[in-house]
Amino acid sequence: MADRTGSWLLNLSAVSESLPVFASAGYYSYLKSAHFYVQEMEQLEHTHPDMFQKFSNGLHVIRRSDQYWAGLSSDLAIEQTLMRSLKSSGGLTWGSGMTEEQRSLWTMSAPNTAEYNKAMQELNDLSYTTSDQHKDLTKARMRDASDLQKLKTKLLSCSPSSEDSSLRNVVGGVVANPHENVLEYESIGKKIIENMIGQSAFRYSFKRKNKAITLGDVSAIKVAPDQSIDPALLFQRLLVVAKTGELSLEYVLGYELSPFPPALFEIRNVFHKPDKPQLAHAISDHLKEAGVDPPQSTPQTEHYVLDGGSLLHQVPWKKGDSYSAMAESYADFTIRKYGVATVVFDGYNGGLSIKATLTKGV
C-alpha cells in the first residue's frame, strides 16, 4: 500500500514493522540493511529537507499513469521496462550476444529505439492506455462466497491451533512441540534487535539458535538417539497403501524410513569416510575362509580400459598445438603407459567434439 499510494510515512512504518520478522526468521542480511535504512530515512527531514519534501509528496515511487493506486517501487519499474526489453525478442539476451561492444551498442541505441517504438504505437493506435478501474476490482479477481465457504470449512475441520493452543499444520495435522516458538516471533525479533543496538554493523554476528523455531526446522521425527524418521517419506508410504490397496502396511513399513541411509552417511549429504584398510582385511579374510591365497602382486594385464575424462587431465596441452597434434600426444602417452588400451568416453551424439577427435586418434 505504501508503494502503490506513494505514502512515504507508511513506507517507513512498513519497513519498521518488518524488522522483527526479518530477525526472528533468520534473514539477517535483510535485517541489517532495513535497520540501517530506517535509521537514515528518519533523519532525512534534517539532513536533506528538500529530498524529504519530495518523498512526502510521493516521489519516492515511480508512476506510469495518473491513477491513485499505480505507484511502483524502482526495482519493479526496472523489471517492467528495462529488464523486459532486455529479455524479450530483440533484447540483449535474446540471441544477440553479450560482448562489450554489443552491450555498448544496445545501451546507446535504447533511447532512439524507444522513440521509434512510441511513434509506431501512436501510428497504429496501440499506445499505452489505462482505465479508472483497477484490475483487482474486476469480477474475475473478486472472491465469491463459495471460495470463502471452502476456506471456512477447511479451517473448521483442521484448525491451525490445537486444544492446548499449540501451533498445528493445517495440511498434515502435525502439532508443534513446546520448543517451536514461531508464534512468539515478534518478541523474539525485538530481543535480537535490542542486542544489535550499539554494535558494529560489520563485526556483529547473529546466532542461529536465537531465531524462531518453526515446524519446518524439525526435518525428522526422532524415535531413538541414533535413529530418525522422515515424516514426508512416511506419509508417502501410507499414501501408497491407501491408494493401491494391494500392499500390506506391514510390508511397506518394513523398509527404512530414515531421511538418509545411516550406514552410508554421517549426516544428510555427508558421506562416511572410507575405511580402506578395514575393507582390505575383510577381503583377505574372505579369501582365506574360501581357501584361496590372496595375490602378492598385481597381475599383468594384456588390455586396459581407460576413462577418457580422466585421461584428458594426464597430458598437458601446449599453446598453439593443433587438434591432430594433441590427439597424437594422447595416443603416444596411452601406448607408452598402457600398451594396448581402449579409451571410453560418455556418449556425444551432437556431432564431433574434442573428445570424439581424441578418441578416434587413440
mmCIF file of C-alpha atoms in Angstrom:
data_model
loop_
_atom_site.group_PDB
_atom_site.id
_atom_site.type_symbol
_atom_site.label_atom_id
_atom_site.label_comp_id
_atom_site.label_asym_id
_atom_site.label_seq_id
_atom_site.Cartn_x
_atom_site.Cartn_y
_atom_site.Cartn_z
ATOM 1 C CA MET A 1 0.000 0.000 0.000
ATOM 2 C CA ALA A 2 2.889 2.364 0.780
ATOM 3 C CA ASP A 3 4.362 1.917 -2.700
ATOM 4 C CA ARG A 4 1.063 1.851 -4.574
ATOM 5 C CA THR A 5 -0.265 5.030 -2.957
ATOM 6 C CA GLY A 6 3.122 6.774 -2.664
ATOM 7 C CA SER A 7 2.874 7.263 1.116
ATOM 8 C CA TRP A 8 6.350 7.976 2.496
ATOM 9 C CA LEU A 9 5.446 7.702 6.190
ATOM 10 C CA LEU A 10 3.598 4.442 5.566
ATOM 11 C CA ASN A 11 6.705 3.124 3.792
ATOM 12 C CA LEU A 12 8.881 3.789 6.840
ATOM 13 C CA SER A 13 6.228 2.274 9.111
ATOM 14 C CA ALA A 14 6.017 -0.900 6.982
ATOM 15 C CA VAL A 15 9.781 -1.391 6.925
ATOM 16 C CA SER A 16 9.988 -0.785 10.687
ATOM 17 C CA GLU A 17 7.304 -3.382 11.376
ATOM 18 C CA SER A 18 9.185 -5.869 9.185
ATOM 19 C CA LEU A 19 12.352 -5.716 11.294
ATOM 20 C CA PRO A 20 11.183 -8.244 13.960
ATOM 21 C CA VAL A 21 10.031 -10.581 11.180
ATOM 22 C CA PHE A 22 13.454 -10.468 9.474
ATOM 23 C CA ALA A 23 15.184 -11.073 12.820
ATOM 24 C CA SER A 24 13.038 -13.988 14.015
ATOM 25 C CA ALA A 25 13.080 -15.642 10.563
ATOM 26 C CA GLY A 26 16.885 -15.517 10.351
ATOM 27 C CA TYR A 27 17.071 -13.105 7.391
ATOM 28 C CA TYR A 28 19.951 -11.221 8.978
ATOM 29 C CA SER A 29 21.193 -9.502 5.809
ATOM 30 C CA TYR A 30 17.716 -8.037 5.292
ATOM 31 C CA LEU A 31 17.620 -7.066 8.968
ATOM 32 C CA LYS A 32 20.906 -5.156 8.831
ATOM 33 C CA SER A 33 20.025 -3.353 5.609
ATOM 34 C CA ALA A 34 16.477 -2.456 6.652
ATOM 35 C CA HIS A 35 17.581 -1.338 10.130
ATOM 36 C CA PHE A 36 20.192 0.990 8.640
ATOM 37 C CA TYR A 37 17.660 2.228 6.067
ATOM 38 C CA VAL A 38 15.105 3.191 8.724
ATOM 39 C CA GLN A 39 17.737 4.994 10.805
ATOM 40 C CA GLU A 40 18.930 7.047 7.834
ATOM 41 C CA MET A 41 15.462 7.862 6.489
ATOM 42 C CA GLU A 42 14.173 9.039 9.873
ATOM 43 C CA GLN A 43 16.883 11.714 9.818
ATOM 44 C CA LEU A 44 16.118 12.709 6.226
ATOM 45 C CA GLU A 45 13.992 15.692 7.261
ATOM 46 C CA HIS A 46 17.014 17.272 8.983
ATOM 47 C CA THR A 47 19.834 16.072 6.705
ATOM 48 C CA HIS A 48 18.140 16.593 3.313
ATOM 49 C CA PRO A 49 14.909 18.607 3.763
ATOM 50 C CA ASP A 50 14.436 19.084 0.006
ATOM 51 C CA MET A 51 14.553 15.326 -0.598
ATOM 52 C CA PHE A 52 12.227 14.730 2.364
ATOM 53 C CA GLN A 53 9.700 17.132 0.871
ATOM 54 C CA LYS A 54 9.788 15.308 -2.482
ATOM 55 C CA PHE A 55 9.390 11.919 -0.832
ATOM 56 C CA SER A 56 6.499 13.243 1.274
ATOM 57 C CA ASN A 57 4.802 14.273 -1.972
ATOM 58 C CA GLY A 58 5.005 10.664 -3.216
ATOM 59 C CA LEU A 59 8.073 10.985 -5.446
ATOM 60 C CA HIS A 60 9.867 8.008 -3.862
ATOM 61 C CA VAL A 61 7.890 5.733 -6.212
ATOM 62 C CA ILE A 62 7.565 5.669 -9.992
ATOM 63 C CA ARG A 63 4.252 6.114 -11.781
ATOM 64 C CA ARG A 64 3.431 5.197 -15.362
ATOM 65 C CA SER A 65 -0.094 6.604 -15.122
ATOM 66 C CA ASP A 66 -2.030 9.184 -13.078
ATOM 67 C CA GLN A 67 -4.062 6.613 -11.151
ATOM 68 C CA TYR A 68 -4.033 6.791 -7.354
ATOM 69 C CA TRP A 69 -3.114 3.118 -6.953
ATOM 70 C CA ALA A 70 -0.432 2.985 -9.693
ATOM 71 C CA GLY A 71 2.786 3.638 -7.763
ATOM 72 C CA LEU A 72 5.694 1.239 -8.314
ATOM 73 C CA SER A 73 8.968 0.809 -6.478
ATOM 74 C CA SER A 74 12.098 1.392 -8.541
ATOM 75 C CA ASP A 75 13.004 -2.319 -8.738
ATOM 76 C CA LEU A 76 9.565 -3.246 -10.111
ATOM 77 C CA ALA A 77 9.708 -0.399 -12.625
ATOM 78 C CA ILE A 78 13.112 -1.625 -13.805
ATOM 79 C CA GLU A 79 11.734 -5.155 -14.199
ATOM 80 C CA GLN A 80 8.727 -3.944 -16.190
ATOM 81 C CA THR A 81 10.678 -1.651 -18.512
ATOM 82 C CA LEU A 82 14.432 -2.221 -18.767
ATOM 83 C CA MET A 83 14.573 -5.941 -17.941
ATOM 84 C CA ARG A 84 11.561 -6.650 -20.126
ATOM 85 C CA SER A 85 13.257 -5.006 -23.094
ATOM 86 C CA LEU A 86 16.462 -6.929 -22.313
ATOM 87 C CA LYS A 87 14.822 -10.357 -22.203
ATOM 88 C CA SER A 88 12.119 -10.028 -24.860
ATOM 89 C CA SER A 89 12.540 -10.520 -28.612
ATOM 90 C CA GLY A 90 15.215 -8.184 -29.925
ATOM 91 C CA GLY A 91 16.691 -7.706 -26.458
ATOM 92 C CA LEU A 92 20.285 -8.041 -25.388
ATOM 93 C CA THR A 93 19.917 -11.581 -24.039
ATOM 94 C CA TRP A 94 17.824 -12.850 -26.962
ATOM 95 C CA GLY A 95 20.500 -14.387 -29.195
ATOM 96 C CA SER A 96 22.467 -11.196 -29.877
ATOM 97 C CA GLY A 97 25.357 -11.969 -27.529
ATOM 98 C CA MET A 98 26.893 -10.262 -24.508
ATOM 99 C CA THR A 99 30.225 -8.844 -25.682
ATOM 100 C CA GLU A 100 31.318 -5.402 -24.528
ATOM 101 C CA GLU A 101 30.745 -3.862 -27.978
ATOM 102 C CA GLN A 102 27.232 -5.306 -28.222
ATOM 103 C CA ARG A 103 26.294 -4.112 -24.745
ATOM 104 C CA SER A 104 27.524 -0.598 -25.517
ATOM 105 C CA LEU A 105 25.706 -0.505 -28.873
ATOM 106 C CA TRP A 106 22.430 -1.730 -27.343
ATOM 107 C CA THR A 107 22.620 0.698 -24.401
ATOM 108 C CA MET A 108 23.458 3.744 -26.544
ATOM 109 C CA SER A 109 20.712 2.946 -29.062
ATOM 110 C CA ALA A 110 17.985 2.293 -26.476
ATOM 111 C CA PRO A 111 16.747 5.940 -26.281
ATOM 112 C CA ASN A 112 16.415 6.171 -30.081
ATOM 113 C CA THR A 113 14.655 2.811 -30.405
ATOM 114 C CA ALA A 114 12.258 3.839 -27.633
ATOM 115 C CA GLU A 115 11.240 6.910 -29.660
ATOM 116 C CA TYR A 116 10.691 4.761 -32.749
ATOM 117 C CA ASN A 117 8.624 2.308 -30.675
ATOM 118 C CA LYS A 118 6.453 5.101 -29.302
ATOM 119 C CA ALA A 119 5.911 6.586 -32.775
ATOM 120 C CA MET A 120 4.887 3.195 -34.191
ATOM 121 C CA GLN A 121 2.406 2.658 -31.346
ATOM 122 C CA GLU A 122 0.811 6.039 -31.932
ATOM 123 C CA LEU A 123 0.649 5.432 -35.694
ATOM 124 C CA ASN A 124 -1.136 2.101 -35.214
ATOM 125 C CA ASP A 125 -3.312 3.393 -32.368
ATOM 126 C CA LEU A 126 -1.766 0.867 -29.953
ATOM 127 C CA SER A 127 -0.215 3.253 -27.464
ATOM 128 C CA TYR A 128 -0.291 2.635 -23.710
ATOM 129 C CA THR A 129 -3.706 3.340 -22.222
ATOM 130 C CA THR A 130 -5.265 2.826 -18.821
ATOM 131 C CA SER A 131 -8.685 2.924 -17.192
ATOM 132 C CA ASP A 132 -10.051 4.292 -13.937
ATOM 133 C CA GLN A 133 -10.935 0.837 -12.670
ATOM 134 C CA HIS A 134 -8.189 -1.197 -11.004
ATOM 135 C CA LYS A 135 -7.807 -4.703 -12.368
ATOM 136 C CA ASP A 136 -8.165 -6.236 -8.889
ATOM 137 C CA LEU A 137 -11.687 -4.755 -8.711
ATOM 138 C CA THR A 138 -12.888 -6.619 -11.771
ATOM 139 C CA LYS A 139 -15.301 -9.523 -11.426
ATOM 140 C CA ALA A 140 -12.651 -12.099 -12.369
ATOM 141 C CA ARG A 141 -10.429 -11.041 -9.470
ATOM 142 C CA MET A 142 -13.089 -10.827 -6.776
ATOM 143 C CA ARG A 143 -13.542 -13.804 -4.431
ATOM 144 C CA ASP A 144 -17.110 -15.029 -4.248
ATOM 145 C CA ALA A 145 -18.990 -16.559 -1.326
ATOM 146 C CA SER A 146 -18.216 -20.152 -2.343
ATOM 147 C CA ASP A 147 -14.464 -19.581 -2.008
ATOM 148 C CA LEU A 148 -14.918 -18.141 1.477
ATOM 149 C CA GLN A 149 -17.122 -21.055 2.483
ATOM 150 C CA LYS A 150 -14.493 -23.561 1.316
ATOM 151 C CA LEU A 151 -11.843 -21.789 3.350
ATOM 152 C CA LYS A 152 -14.103 -21.680 6.424
ATOM 153 C CA THR A 153 -14.890 -25.404 6.114
ATOM 154 C CA LYS A 154 -11.193 -26.282 5.860
ATOM 155 C CA LEU A 155 -10.265 -24.240 8.924
ATOM 156 C CA LEU A 156 -13.114 -25.757 10.965
ATOM 157 C CA SER A 157 -12.079 -29.310 10.055
ATOM 158 C CA CYS A 158 -8.362 -28.697 10.629
ATOM 159 C CA SER A 159 -7.790 -25.696 12.853
ATOM 160 C CA PRO A 160 -4.300 -24.164 12.913
ATOM 161 C CA SER A 161 -4.425 -24.288 16.719
ATOM 162 C CA SER A 162 -4.689 -27.462 18.792
ATOM 163 C CA GLU A 163 -6.643 -27.933 22.006
ATOM 164 C CA ASP A 164 -3.749 -26.641 24.115
ATOM 165 C CA SER A 165 -3.316 -23.587 21.807
ATOM 166 C CA SER A 166 -0.207 -25.055 20.181
ATOM 167 C CA LEU A 167 0.590 -24.441 16.545
ATOM 168 C CA ARG A 168 -0.596 -27.139 14.159
ATOM 169 C CA ASN A 169 -0.046 -27.813 10.459
ATOM 170 C CA VAL A 170 -3.425 -27.405 8.724
ATOM 171 C CA VAL A 171 -2.413 -29.885 5.984
ATOM 172 C CA GLY A 172 -0.755 -32.733 7.843
ATOM 173 C CA GLY A 173 -2.201 -32.116 11.310
ATOM 174 C CA VAL A 174 1.247 -32.258 12.987
ATOM 175 C CA VAL A 175 1.172 -30.420 16.320
ATOM 176 C CA ALA A 176 4.147 -28.268 17.272
ATOM 177 C CA ASN A 177 6.131 -29.224 20.345
ATOM 178 C CA PRO A 178 6.838 -26.719 23.158
ATOM 179 C CA HIS A 179 10.255 -25.855 21.673
ATOM 180 C CA GLU A 180 8.712 -24.392 18.498
ATOM 181 C CA ASN A 181 8.129 -20.750 19.370
ATOM 182 C CA VAL A 182 7.254 -19.259 15.993
ATOM 183 C CA LEU A 183 4.063 -17.738 17.439
ATOM 184 C CA GLU A 184 6.280 -15.510 19.582
ATOM 185 C CA TYR A 185 8.166 -14.205 16.553
ATOM 186 C CA GLU A 186 7.610 -10.546 17.447
ATOM 187 C CA SER A 187 9.143 -10.728 20.925
ATOM 188 C CA ILE A 188 11.983 -12.914 19.616
ATOM 189 C CA GLY A 189 12.724 -10.443 16.831
ATOM 190 C CA LYS A 190 12.655 -7.441 19.153
ATOM 191 C CA LYS A 191 15.096 -9.181 21.516
ATOM 192 C CA ILE A 192 17.525 -9.765 18.639
ATOM 193 C CA ILE A 193 17.203 -6.120 17.573
ATOM 194 C CA GLU A 194 17.928 -4.936 21.130
ATOM 195 C CA ASN A 195 21.165 -6.936 21.103
ATOM 196 C CA MET A 196 22.159 -5.223 17.835
ATOM 197 C CA ILE A 197 21.925 -1.694 19.223
ATOM 198 C CA GLY A 198 25.354 -0.196 19.828
ATOM 199 C CA GLN A 199 27.174 -2.987 17.986
ATOM 200 C CA SER A 200 29.270 -2.618 14.839
ATOM 201 C CA ALA A 201 27.230 -3.449 11.734
ATOM 202 C CA PHE A 202 30.225 -5.170 10.108
ATOM 203 C CA ARG A 203 31.506 -7.118 13.119
ATOM 204 C CA TYR A 204 28.305 -8.127 14.862
ATOM 205 C CA SER A 205 27.325 -11.734 14.105
ATOM 206 C CA PHE A 206 23.963 -13.348 14.727
ATOM 207 C CA LYS A 207 23.437 -16.728 16.322
ATOM 208 C CA ARG A 208 21.131 -19.116 14.524
ATOM 209 C CA LYS A 209 19.823 -20.523 17.798
ATOM 210 C CA ASN A 210 18.248 -17.150 18.644
ATOM 211 C CA LYS A 211 15.825 -17.148 15.714
ATOM 212 C CA ALA A 212 12.296 -18.514 15.963
ATOM 213 C CA ILE A 213 11.899 -22.286 15.689
ATOM 214 C CA THR A 214 9.240 -23.402 13.200
ATOM 215 C CA LEU A 215 7.713 -26.732 12.235
ATOM 216 C CA GLY A 216 9.953 -26.787 9.178
ATOM 217 C CA ASP A 217 13.110 -26.655 11.310
ATOM 218 C CA VAL A 218 12.387 -30.186 12.518
ATOM 219 C CA SER A 219 13.148 -32.283 9.415
ATOM 220 C CA ALA A 220 12.622 -35.682 11.016
ATOM 221 C CA ILE A 221 10.849 -37.387 13.920
ATOM 222 C CA LYS A 222 13.333 -38.768 16.445
ATOM 223 C CA VAL A 223 12.387 -42.232 17.670
ATOM 224 C CA ALA A 224 15.759 -43.058 19.278
ATOM 225 C CA PRO A 225 19.026 -41.214 19.941
ATOM 226 C CA ASP A 226 20.622 -42.727 16.821
ATOM 227 C CA GLN A 227 17.530 -43.081 14.595
ATOM 228 C CA SER A 228 15.061 -40.751 12.912
ATOM 229 C CA ILE A 229 12.094 -40.983 10.567
ATOM 230 C CA ASP A 230 11.419 -38.688 7.652
ATOM 231 C CA PRO A 231 7.740 -37.615 8.047
ATOM 232 C CA ALA A 232 7.404 -36.877 4.315
ATOM 233 C CA LEU A 233 8.650 -40.365 3.437
ATOM 234 C CA LEU A 234 6.315 -41.941 6.000
ATOM 235 C CA PHE A 235 3.375 -40.020 4.517
ATOM 236 C CA GLN A 236 4.278 -41.220 1.018
ATOM 237 C CA ARG A 237 4.397 -44.846 2.179
ATOM 238 C CA LEU A 238 0.969 -44.530 3.808
ATOM 239 C CA LEU A 239 -0.377 -42.816 0.703
ATOM 240 C CA VAL A 240 0.767 -45.733 -1.484
ATOM 241 C CA VAL A 241 -1.067 -48.199 0.751
ATOM 242 C CA ALA A 242 -4.224 -46.060 0.817
ATOM 243 C CA LYS A 243 -4.314 -45.559 -2.956
ATOM 244 C CA THR A 244 -3.427 -49.024 -4.208
ATOM 245 C CA GLY A 245 -4.806 -51.299 -1.501
ATOM 246 C CA GLU A 246 -2.641 -54.107 -2.895
ATOM 247 C CA LEU A 247 0.265 -53.737 -0.444
ATOM 248 C CA SER A 248 0.082 -54.505 3.249
ATOM 249 C CA LEU A 249 1.078 -51.834 5.765
ATOM 250 C CA GLU A 250 3.479 -54.262 7.438
ATOM 251 C CA TYR A 251 5.306 -54.850 4.147
ATOM 252 C CA VAL A 252 5.580 -51.153 3.282
ATOM 253 C CA LEU A 253 6.853 -50.153 6.737
ATOM 254 C CA GLY A 254 9.393 -52.966 6.706
ATOM 255 C CA TYR A 255 11.850 -50.740 4.846
ATOM 256 C CA GLU A 256 13.984 -47.988 6.246
ATOM 257 C CA LEU A 257 12.220 -44.681 6.969
ATOM 258 C CA SER A 258 15.326 -42.639 7.708
ATOM 259 C CA PRO A 259 15.769 -39.488 5.586
ATOM 260 C CA PHE A 260 19.210 -40.826 4.569
ATOM 261 C CA PRO A 261 20.933 -44.246 4.886
ATOM 262 C CA PRO A 262 22.805 -44.158 8.228
ATOM 263 C CA ALA A 263 25.195 -46.875 7.011
ATOM 264 C CA LEU A 264 26.484 -44.585 4.234
ATOM 265 C CA PHE A 265 26.049 -41.052 5.609
ATOM 266 C CA GLU A 266 27.126 -39.366 8.830
ATOM 267 C CA ILE A 267 24.563 -36.594 8.327
ATOM 268 C CA ARG A 268 22.470 -35.599 5.360
ATOM 269 C CA ASN A 269 24.627 -35.203 2.201
ATOM 270 C CA VAL A 270 27.870 -36.044 4.055
ATOM 271 C CA PHE A 271 29.355 -39.468 3.279
ATOM 272 C CA HIS A 272 31.148 -41.609 5.832
ATOM 273 C CA LYS A 273 34.920 -41.527 5.408
ATOM 274 C CA PRO A 274 36.110 -44.681 3.625
ATOM 275 C CA ASP A 275 37.957 -47.224 5.765
ATOM 276 C CA LYS A 276 40.106 -48.856 3.062
ATOM 277 C CA PRO A 277 42.378 -50.910 5.388
ATOM 278 C CA GLN A 278 39.334 -52.497 7.024
ATOM 279 C CA LEU A 279 37.909 -53.314 3.577
ATOM 280 C CA ALA A 280 41.194 -54.891 2.520
ATOM 281 C CA HIS A 281 41.321 -57.024 5.676
ATOM 282 C CA ALA A 282 37.717 -58.139 5.108
ATOM 283 C CA ILE A 283 38.540 -59.228 1.543
ATOM 284 C CA SER A 284 41.650 -61.054 2.739
ATOM 285 C CA ASP A 285 39.723 -62.877 5.488
ATOM 286 C CA HIS A 286 37.041 -63.864 2.967
ATOM 287 C CA LEU A 287 39.666 -65.351 0.642
ATOM 288 C CA LYS A 288 41.234 -67.309 3.486
ATOM 289 C CA GLU A 289 37.870 -68.731 4.511
ATOM 290 C CA ALA A 290 37.325 -69.764 0.894
ATOM 291 C CA GLY A 291 40.733 -71.468 0.805
ATOM 292 C CA VAL A 292 42.182 -69.067 -1.788
ATOM 293 C CA ASP A 293 45.577 -67.465 -1.254
ATOM 294 C CA PRO A 294 45.454 -63.676 -1.839
ATOM 295 C CA PRO A 295 47.722 -62.498 -4.685
ATOM 296 C CA GLN A 296 51.020 -60.979 -3.596
ATOM 297 C CA SER A 297 51.345 -58.666 -6.597
ATOM 298 C CA THR A 298 49.145 -57.048 -9.218
ATOM 299 C CA PRO A 299 48.758 -59.399 -12.187
ATOM 300 C CA GLN A 300 49.816 -58.243 -15.611
ATOM 301 C CA THR A 301 47.026 -57.002 -17.818
ATOM 302 C CA GLU A 302 47.035 -57.551 -21.556
ATOM 303 C CA HIS A 303 44.334 -54.978 -22.281
ATOM 304 C CA TYR A 304 43.387 -51.811 -20.361
ATOM 305 C CA VAL A 305 40.117 -49.905 -20.312
ATOM 306 C CA LEU A 306 40.718 -46.208 -19.554
ATOM 307 C CA ASP A 307 38.353 -43.459 -18.503
ATOM 308 C CA GLY A 308 38.543 -40.795 -21.180
ATOM 309 C CA GLY A 309 37.595 -37.970 -18.835
ATOM 310 C CA SER A 310 40.478 -38.829 -16.514
ATOM 311 C CA LEU A 311 42.852 -39.285 -19.459
ATOM 312 C CA LEU A 312 42.228 -35.715 -20.616
ATOM 313 C CA HIS A 313 43.915 -34.421 -17.447
ATOM 314 C CA GLN A 314 47.042 -36.546 -17.815
ATOM 315 C CA VAL A 315 48.647 -34.770 -20.781
ATOM 316 C CA PRO A 316 49.308 -31.006 -20.661
ATOM 317 C CA TRP A 317 48.242 -29.038 -23.711
ATOM 318 C CA LYS A 318 50.844 -26.892 -25.423
ATOM 319 C CA LYS A 319 49.899 -23.464 -26.618
ATOM 320 C CA GLY A 320 49.480 -23.354 -30.383
ATOM 321 C CA ASP A 321 49.073 -27.124 -30.882
ATOM 322 C CA SER A 322 46.544 -28.285 -33.448
ATOM 323 C CA TYR A 323 43.863 -30.897 -32.765
ATOM 324 C CA SER A 324 45.859 -33.548 -34.589
ATOM 325 C CA ALA A 325 48.992 -32.773 -32.548
ATOM 326 C CA MET A 326 47.035 -33.065 -29.285
ATOM 327 C CA ALA A 327 45.481 -36.345 -30.425
ATOM 328 C CA GLU A 328 48.923 -37.730 -31.247
ATOM 329 C CA SER A 329 50.274 -36.707 -27.826
ATOM 330 C CA TYR A 330 47.393 -38.545 -26.117
ATOM 331 C CA ALA A 331 47.958 -41.597 -28.303
ATOM 332 C CA ASP A 332 51.699 -41.644 -27.536
ATOM 333 C CA PHE A 333 51.010 -41.306 -23.812
ATOM 334 C CA THR A 334 48.464 -44.153 -23.839
ATOM 335 C CA ILE A 335 50.685 -46.519 -25.817
ATOM 336 C CA ARG A 336 53.742 -45.731 -23.683
ATOM 337 C CA LYS A 337 51.952 -46.219 -20.337
ATOM 338 C CA TYR A 338 49.429 -48.951 -21.101
ATOM 339 C CA GLY A 339 50.300 -50.586 -24.410
ATOM 340 C CA VAL A 340 47.001 -51.927 -25.735
ATOM 341 C CA ALA A 341 44.104 -49.882 -24.325
ATOM 342 C CA THR A 342 40.535 -48.841 -25.033
ATOM 343 C CA VAL A 343 39.536 -45.311 -24.095
ATOM 344 C CA VAL A 344 35.885 -44.940 -23.062
ATOM 345 C CA PHE A 345 34.028 -41.625 -23.146
ATOM 346 C CA ASP A 346 30.451 -40.673 -22.420
ATOM 347 C CA GLY A 347 28.170 -40.577 -25.430
ATOM 348 C CA TYR A 348 28.361 -37.453 -27.587
ATOM 349 C CA ASN A 349 25.758 -37.670 -30.329
ATOM 350 C CA GLY A 350 25.589 -33.963 -31.091
ATOM 351 C CA GLY A 351 28.425 -34.036 -33.613
ATOM 352 C CA LEU A 352 32.191 -34.144 -33.443
ATOM 353 C CA SER A 353 33.844 -32.696 -30.355
ATOM 354 C CA ILE A 354 37.343 -32.600 -28.961
ATOM 355 C CA LYS A 355 36.673 -35.794 -27.010
ATOM 356 C CA ALA A 356 35.450 -37.574 -30.118
ATOM 357 C CA THR A 357 38.560 -36.445 -32.011
ATOM 358 C CA LEU A 358 40.887 -37.671 -29.278
ATOM 359 C CA THR A 359 39.079 -40.990 -29.027
ATOM 360 C CA LYS A 360 39.408 -41.524 -32.772
ATOM 361 C CA GLY A 361 43.122 -40.637 -32.614
ATOM 362 C CA VAL A 362 43.816 -43.056 -29.771
#
